[in-house]
Amino acid sequence: MSRFKLSLAAFVIFALACGTPPPPPVTLTAPAEIEIGSAFEVTWAGPDSSDDYITIVPSGAPEGEWTDYEYTSTGNPISLTAPFKPGSYEIRYATERTEPDSTIGRITLTVKDVESGITAPAEAVSGAPFEVSWTGPEGSGGVYVVMVPQGTPEGEWAGYEWHYTSMGNPLTFTAPGEPGTWEVRLSTGSFDFPADSTLARCSISIVGSEVTLDAPETAAAGSSIAIGWTGPGLDGHYITIVPSGASEGDWNEYAYTSEGNPVMLTAPAEPGEYEIRYAAEGSDTDVTLARRPITIE
C-alpha cells in the first residue's frame, strides 16, 4: 500500500473519530437598558446558518417563541425594536433547524418605560385645522396619533384621521364634521399587544359650525351654477358636486370658498341626482360640513 493511501486512510479514521466540528460559539452584544418602542442594534457572532435569527422575548418565554426578529443573514449588527411593555427581556440567537426553534445563545436586557402624553385644544370647530403635540417613544415606526369619537373601542382607527408620530411634532389634524366629544389617542400596534394599545389620550370637544348652501333645486346638464354659501371659509374649504351617495371625501369639479361667494361650478354632463357639498380638506379624508341635493336634467 502506498504512503498516499495510508495517509488518506489515516485522515478518514481521524475525521470519523473526531466527528463533526462544533459550531462557532455564539456571542451577543446589545445595550443593557433601552426605552420602550426604541430601535437598537445587536452585534452577534455565531454559525450564521440560513435559518438562524435573533429575536427579543420576555425573560422566561418558552423555547421557540419570538417577537420582533431579524435573520442573521440580514447583516451584522442587526436592528430590533424594543417592546412597548417595560420589564426584563432576553435577546436570543435561535435557529429554525429544530422543532420548536432552539436557542443557542442569549443575553438579558431591561426595557424601561418612558413618559407618554398628548396635548390638543379643548375645543375645535368642525372643518378647522388644529395641532396635536405628543411625547412618547422616539424613533418607533409603530406609534401613531388617531382621532376617534369618545368611547370608540381600543385599537380602532380605520376610517378616522391618523398620523405616524414619525411625521412630526406637532401633527396637524382637521376637526371632523360630527360635533361632540372626541378623543385624540397616542397608540401603538406591536407584537406584545394583541390589539393596538393606547399610550396616552386627551378629550376634545368638536363644535359644529353653521354652514349653509344656497343653490337651485335643478339645473341643466353642463350649465353654470351659482352656489352661495355661509361657513368658516377657511383655507382648504371648498364646494363640489358629486353623485348622491358618493363616499365621504369624493369630489369632482370644485371651487375653494376663497374664490368668492357665490362660487361658480359647471353642472355634470350626465343627468341624475347629485349633491352639492361644502367640504374641508383633511390629511386623510375630506370632511363634509354641509350638503344639499340637486337634480341635473
Tab-separated table of C-alpha atoms in Angstrom:
chain	number	residue	atom	x	y	z
A	1	MET	CA	0.000	0.000	0.000
A	2	SER	CA	1.392	3.380	-0.956
A	3	ARG	CA	2.126	6.111	1.551
A	4	PHE	CA	-0.629	8.217	-0.113
A	5	LYS	CA	-3.256	5.547	0.521
A	6	LEU	CA	-2.060	5.133	4.107
A	7	SER	CA	-2.281	8.895	4.665
A	8	LEU	CA	-5.805	9.072	3.193
A	9	ALA	CA	-6.974	6.166	5.331
A	10	ALA	CA	-5.486	7.782	8.420
A	11	PHE	CA	-7.291	11.060	7.634
A	12	VAL	CA	-10.646	9.289	7.242
A	13	ILE	CA	-10.153	7.430	10.534
A	14	PHE	CA	-9.172	10.694	12.260
A	15	ALA	CA	-12.225	12.538	10.870
A	16	LEU	CA	-14.584	9.766	11.948
A	17	ALA	CA	-13.054	9.697	15.405
A	18	CYS	CA	-13.330	13.446	15.859
A	19	GLY	CA	-16.870	13.775	14.472
A	20	THR	CA	-18.368	16.999	13.050
A	21	PRO	CA	-16.519	20.118	14.172
A	22	PRO	CA	-18.521	22.059	16.781
A	23	PRO	CA	-20.325	25.204	15.552
A	24	PRO	CA	-18.701	28.550	16.301
A	25	PRO	CA	-19.550	29.926	19.755
A	26	VAL	CA	-22.416	32.446	19.898
A	27	THR	CA	-21.957	35.897	21.393
A	28	LEU	CA	-24.472	38.750	21.528
A	29	THR	CA	-23.832	42.389	22.374
A	30	ALA	CA	-26.612	44.934	22.979
A	31	PRO	CA	-27.425	47.798	25.363
A	32	ALA	CA	-28.173	46.703	28.918
A	33	GLU	CA	-31.155	49.076	29.087
A	34	ILE	CA	-33.425	50.577	26.417
A	35	GLU	CA	-36.680	52.551	26.295
A	36	ILE	CA	-39.997	51.086	25.150
A	37	GLY	CA	-40.521	51.256	21.397
A	38	SER	CA	-36.958	52.325	20.635
A	39	ALA	CA	-34.789	50.838	17.898
A	40	PHE	CA	-31.475	49.314	18.972
A	41	GLU	CA	-28.640	47.306	17.447
A	42	VAL	CA	-27.439	43.817	18.297
A	43	THR	CA	-23.936	42.724	17.321
A	44	TRP	CA	-23.521	38.978	17.056
A	45	ALA	CA	-21.112	36.139	16.332
A	46	GLY	CA	-22.312	32.635	15.535
A	47	PRO	CA	-22.874	29.947	12.890
A	48	ASP	CA	-24.849	32.303	10.595
A	49	SER	CA	-26.822	29.456	9.030
A	50	SER	CA	-29.590	30.404	6.604
A	51	ASP	CA	-32.267	29.681	9.229
A	52	ASP	CA	-30.617	31.448	12.179
A	53	TYR	CA	-32.237	34.587	13.581
A	54	ILE	CA	-32.105	36.989	16.515
A	55	THR	CA	-35.221	37.994	18.441
A	56	ILE	CA	-36.309	39.717	21.661
A	57	VAL	CA	-38.733	37.982	24.052
A	58	PRO	CA	-39.825	38.374	27.694
A	59	SER	CA	-37.434	36.707	30.136
A	60	GLY	CA	-38.523	33.121	30.712
A	61	ALA	CA	-40.538	32.880	27.487
A	62	PRO	CA	-40.966	29.267	26.274
A	63	GLU	CA	-38.397	27.922	23.852
A	64	GLY	CA	-39.267	28.772	20.256
A	65	GLU	CA	-41.185	31.987	20.987
A	66	TRP	CA	-40.286	35.140	19.080
A	67	THR	CA	-41.490	38.707	18.566
A	68	ASP	CA	-39.529	41.259	16.540
A	69	TYR	CA	-36.680	39.424	14.791
A	70	GLU	CA	-34.081	39.571	12.022
A	71	TYR	CA	-32.277	36.722	10.274
A	72	THR	CA	-28.528	36.818	10.798
A	73	SER	CA	-28.191	36.886	7.014
A	74	THR	CA	-29.566	40.455	7.194
A	75	GLY	CA	-26.217	41.738	8.423
A	76	ASN	CA	-24.134	42.493	11.475
A	77	PRO	CA	-25.210	44.323	13.535
A	78	ILE	CA	-28.949	43.751	13.100
A	79	SER	CA	-31.648	46.183	14.260
A	80	LEU	CA	-34.580	45.334	16.548
A	81	THR	CA	-37.370	47.390	18.119
A	82	ALA	CA	-37.980	47.228	21.855
A	83	PRO	CA	-41.422	46.088	23.047
A	84	PHE	CA	-43.887	48.638	24.414
A	85	LYS	CA	-44.200	46.861	27.764
A	86	PRO	CA	-41.434	47.638	30.258
A	87	GLY	CA	-39.750	44.723	32.004
A	88	SER	CA	-36.995	42.140	31.765
A	89	TYR	CA	-36.303	40.651	28.326
A	90	GLU	CA	-33.922	38.296	26.553
A	91	ILE	CA	-32.231	38.688	23.210
A	92	ARG	CA	-31.941	35.209	21.741
A	93	TYR	CA	-29.847	33.807	18.928
A	94	ALA	CA	-32.099	30.989	17.678
A	95	THR	CA	-32.339	28.540	14.814
A	96	GLU	CA	-35.272	27.097	12.885
A	97	ARG	CA	-33.468	23.787	12.384
A	98	THR	CA	-35.325	22.222	15.327
A	99	GLU	CA	-38.970	21.992	16.371
A	100	PRO	CA	-39.592	24.171	18.294
A	101	ASP	CA	-36.874	26.642	17.361
A	102	SER	CA	-33.934	26.242	19.728
A	103	THR	CA	-31.891	28.959	21.412
A	104	ILE	CA	-28.112	28.680	21.108
A	105	GLY	CA	-27.208	31.992	22.708
A	106	ARG	CA	-28.917	34.643	24.852
A	107	ILE	CA	-28.365	37.803	26.877
A	108	THR	CA	-30.718	39.794	29.109
A	109	LEU	CA	-31.685	43.454	28.970
A	110	THR	CA	-34.162	45.776	30.659
A	111	VAL	CA	-36.863	47.675	28.770
A	112	LYS	CA	-37.803	50.783	30.732
A	113	ASP	CA	-40.926	52.899	30.478
A	114	VAL	CA	-40.957	56.404	29.016
A	115	GLU	CA	-43.410	59.170	29.823
A	116	SER	CA	-46.136	59.427	27.178
A	117	GLY	CA	-48.548	62.311	26.737
A	118	ILE	CA	-50.810	64.000	24.206
A	119	THR	CA	-51.897	67.649	24.023
A	120	ALA	CA	-54.684	69.107	21.870
A	121	PRO	CA	-57.023	72.111	22.134
A	122	ALA	CA	-60.000	71.697	24.446
A	123	GLU	CA	-62.283	72.717	21.572
A	124	ALA	CA	-62.175	72.924	17.783
A	125	VAL	CA	-64.676	73.984	15.134
A	126	SER	CA	-65.750	71.399	12.545
A	127	GLY	CA	-63.563	71.642	9.473
A	128	ALA	CA	-60.877	73.731	11.168
A	129	PRO	CA	-57.259	72.547	11.386
A	130	PHE	CA	-55.662	72.147	14.814
A	131	GLU	CA	-52.342	70.902	16.161
A	132	VAL	CA	-51.610	67.912	18.380
A	133	SER	CA	-48.352	67.668	20.335
A	134	TRP	CA	-47.101	64.395	21.768
A	135	THR	CA	-44.414	62.909	23.979
A	136	GLY	CA	-43.559	59.234	23.955
A	137	PRO	CA	-41.311	56.588	22.426
A	138	GLU	CA	-38.918	58.145	19.924
A	139	GLY	CA	-37.866	56.605	16.635
A	140	SER	CA	-40.562	53.937	16.533
A	141	GLY	CA	-42.487	53.405	13.304
A	142	GLY	CA	-45.376	51.697	15.104
A	143	VAL	CA	-46.551	54.695	17.144
A	144	TYR	CA	-49.324	56.887	15.765
A	145	VAL	CA	-51.878	59.524	16.786
A	146	VAL	CA	-55.536	58.965	15.900
A	147	MET	CA	-58.734	60.950	16.485
A	148	VAL	CA	-61.877	58.928	17.275
A	149	PRO	CA	-65.290	59.542	18.891
A	150	GLN	CA	-65.157	59.116	22.654
A	151	GLY	CA	-65.976	55.524	23.582
A	152	THR	CA	-64.553	54.012	20.394
A	153	PRO	CA	-63.187	50.508	21.183
A	154	GLU	CA	-59.490	50.262	21.905
A	155	GLY	CA	-57.360	49.784	18.811
A	156	GLU	CA	-59.864	51.090	16.242
A	157	TRP	CA	-58.502	53.559	13.702
A	158	ALA	CA	-59.855	52.631	10.251
A	159	GLY	CA	-61.960	55.418	8.786
A	160	TYR	CA	-60.581	58.058	11.149
A	161	GLU	CA	-57.783	60.561	10.666
A	162	TRP	CA	-54.424	59.346	11.962
A	163	HIS	CA	-50.707	60.052	11.529
A	164	TYR	CA	-47.497	58.263	12.495
A	165	THR	CA	-45.506	60.210	15.075
A	166	SER	CA	-42.545	59.952	12.702
A	167	MET	CA	-44.348	62.549	10.532
A	168	GLY	CA	-43.560	65.306	13.006
A	169	ASN	CA	-44.358	67.052	16.260
A	170	PRO	CA	-46.794	68.746	16.404
A	171	LEU	CA	-49.114	66.983	13.957
A	172	THR	CA	-51.943	68.774	12.145
A	173	PHE	CA	-55.486	67.360	12.197
A	174	THR	CA	-58.765	68.574	10.695
A	175	ALA	CA	-61.716	68.728	13.097
A	176	PRO	CA	-64.390	66.225	11.989
A	177	GLY	CA	-67.797	67.299	10.744
A	178	GLU	CA	-69.657	65.444	13.511
A	179	PRO	CA	-69.969	67.614	16.648
A	180	GLY	CA	-69.477	66.018	20.050
A	181	THR	CA	-66.753	64.747	22.349
A	182	TRP	CA	-63.828	63.086	20.614
A	183	GLU	CA	-60.547	61.583	21.811
A	184	VAL	CA	-57.059	62.096	20.469
A	185	ARG	CA	-55.027	58.956	21.212
A	186	LEU	CA	-51.331	58.170	21.119
A	187	SER	CA	-51.402	54.498	20.160
A	188	THR	CA	-49.203	51.624	19.137
A	189	GLY	CA	-49.572	48.319	17.372
A	190	SER	CA	-46.880	45.737	18.130
A	191	PHE	CA	-46.127	42.077	18.793
A	192	ASP	CA	-46.590	42.461	22.544
A	193	PHE	CA	-50.188	43.728	22.285
A	194	PRO	CA	-52.975	41.576	20.787
A	195	ALA	CA	-54.624	44.800	19.596
A	196	ASP	CA	-53.388	48.339	19.193
A	197	SER	CA	-52.979	49.902	22.624
A	198	THR	CA	-53.324	53.494	23.807
A	199	LEU	CA	-50.288	55.033	25.492
A	200	ALA	CA	-51.937	58.421	26.184
A	201	ARG	CA	-55.189	60.209	25.366
A	202	CYS	CA	-56.990	63.529	25.739
A	203	SER	CA	-60.524	64.734	25.021
A	204	ILE	CA	-61.504	67.434	22.554
A	205	SER	CA	-64.932	68.992	22.015
A	206	ILE	CA	-65.903	69.434	18.366
A	207	VAL	CA	-68.261	72.342	17.875
A	208	GLY	CA	-70.397	72.422	14.760
A	209	SER	CA	-70.039	75.499	12.586
A	210	GLU	CA	-73.082	76.969	10.874
A	211	VAL	CA	-72.693	76.076	7.217
A	212	THR	CA	-75.399	76.529	4.579
A	213	LEU	CA	-75.599	76.206	0.812
A	214	ASP	CA	-77.855	78.185	-1.499
A	215	ALA	CA	-78.357	76.728	-4.977
A	216	PRO	CA	-81.197	75.861	-7.391
A	217	GLU	CA	-83.028	72.572	-6.946
A	218	THR	CA	-82.494	71.681	-10.615
A	219	ALA	CA	-80.005	72.626	-13.315
A	220	ALA	CA	-79.393	71.697	-16.937
A	221	ALA	CA	-76.524	69.319	-17.673
A	222	GLY	CA	-73.354	71.264	-18.448
A	223	SER	CA	-74.785	74.616	-17.342
A	224	SER	CA	-73.121	77.068	-14.963
A	225	ILE	CA	-74.452	77.045	-11.397
A	226	ALA	CA	-74.047	79.873	-8.893
A	227	ILE	CA	-73.750	78.455	-5.369
A	228	GLY	CA	-73.978	80.755	-2.361
A	229	TRP	CA	-72.606	79.649	0.980
A	230	THR	CA	-72.163	80.579	4.627
A	231	GLY	CA	-69.499	78.992	6.793
A	232	PRO	CA	-65.987	79.376	8.175
A	233	GLY	CA	-64.433	79.879	4.726
A	234	LEU	CA	-61.075	78.592	5.975
A	235	ASP	CA	-58.097	77.563	3.865
A	236	GLY	CA	-58.842	74.197	2.278
A	237	HIS	CA	-62.635	74.636	2.359
A	238	TYR	CA	-64.318	74.024	-0.984
A	239	ILE	CA	-67.636	73.345	-2.691
A	240	THR	CA	-68.125	70.454	-5.087
A	241	ILE	CA	-70.875	68.479	-6.866
A	242	VAL	CA	-70.887	64.678	-6.548
A	243	PRO	CA	-73.402	61.898	-7.297
A	244	SER	CA	-75.884	61.283	-4.474
A	245	GLY	CA	-74.480	58.725	-2.055
A	246	ALA	CA	-70.853	59.324	-3.072
A	247	SER	CA	-68.303	58.315	-0.438
A	248	GLU	CA	-67.070	60.827	2.097
A	249	GLY	CA	-64.146	62.734	0.634
A	250	ASP	CA	-65.164	62.211	-3.013
A	251	TRP	CA	-65.126	65.280	-5.241
A	252	ASN	CA	-65.487	66.247	-8.893
A	253	GLU	CA	-65.350	69.813	-10.160
A	254	TYR	CA	-64.855	72.130	-7.201
A	255	ALA	CA	-64.162	75.710	-6.168
A	256	TYR	CA	-62.484	76.917	-2.982
A	257	THR	CA	-64.596	79.211	-0.826
A	258	SER	CA	-61.731	81.704	-1.046
A	259	GLU	CA	-62.675	82.214	-4.717
A	260	GLY	CA	-65.769	84.176	-3.753
A	261	ASN	CA	-69.418	83.996	-2.765
A	262	PRO	CA	-71.212	82.681	-4.687
A	263	VAL	CA	-68.829	80.255	-6.369
A	264	MET	CA	-69.457	79.094	-9.923
A	265	LEU	CA	-69.479	75.406	-10.855
A	266	THR	CA	-70.350	73.573	-14.062
A	267	ALA	CA	-73.168	71.045	-13.742
A	268	PRO	CA	-72.264	67.418	-14.544
A	269	ALA	CA	-72.841	66.316	-18.135
A	270	GLU	CA	-74.803	63.225	-17.052
A	271	PRO	CA	-78.400	63.806	-15.837
A	272	GLY	CA	-79.300	62.367	-12.453
A	273	GLU	CA	-79.409	63.003	-8.717
A	274	TYR	CA	-76.418	64.812	-7.215
A	275	GLU	CA	-75.269	66.547	-4.032
A	276	ILE	CA	-73.631	69.905	-3.582
A	277	ARG	CA	-71.172	69.622	-0.698
A	278	TYR	CA	-69.326	72.156	1.404
A	279	ALA	CA	-66.207	70.247	2.487
A	280	ALA	CA	-62.931	70.773	4.318
A	281	GLU	CA	-59.699	69.199	3.141
A	282	GLY	CA	-58.300	66.678	5.598
A	283	SER	CA	-54.933	64.960	5.529
A	284	ASP	CA	-56.702	61.590	5.430
A	285	THR	CA	-60.326	62.066	4.285
A	286	ASP	CA	-62.032	65.344	3.429
A	287	VAL	CA	-64.848	66.276	5.828
A	288	THR	CA	-68.323	67.290	4.603
A	289	LEU	CA	-69.778	70.141	6.669
A	290	ALA	CA	-72.986	70.729	4.682
A	291	ARG	CA	-74.794	69.276	1.679
A	292	ARG	CA	-77.917	69.816	-0.380
A	293	PRO	CA	-79.454	67.799	-3.230
A	294	ILE	CA	-79.672	68.973	-6.820
A	295	THR	CA	-81.226	67.304	-9.855
A	296	ILE	CA	-79.328	67.550	-13.130
A	297	GLU	CA	-81.687	67.400	-16.110
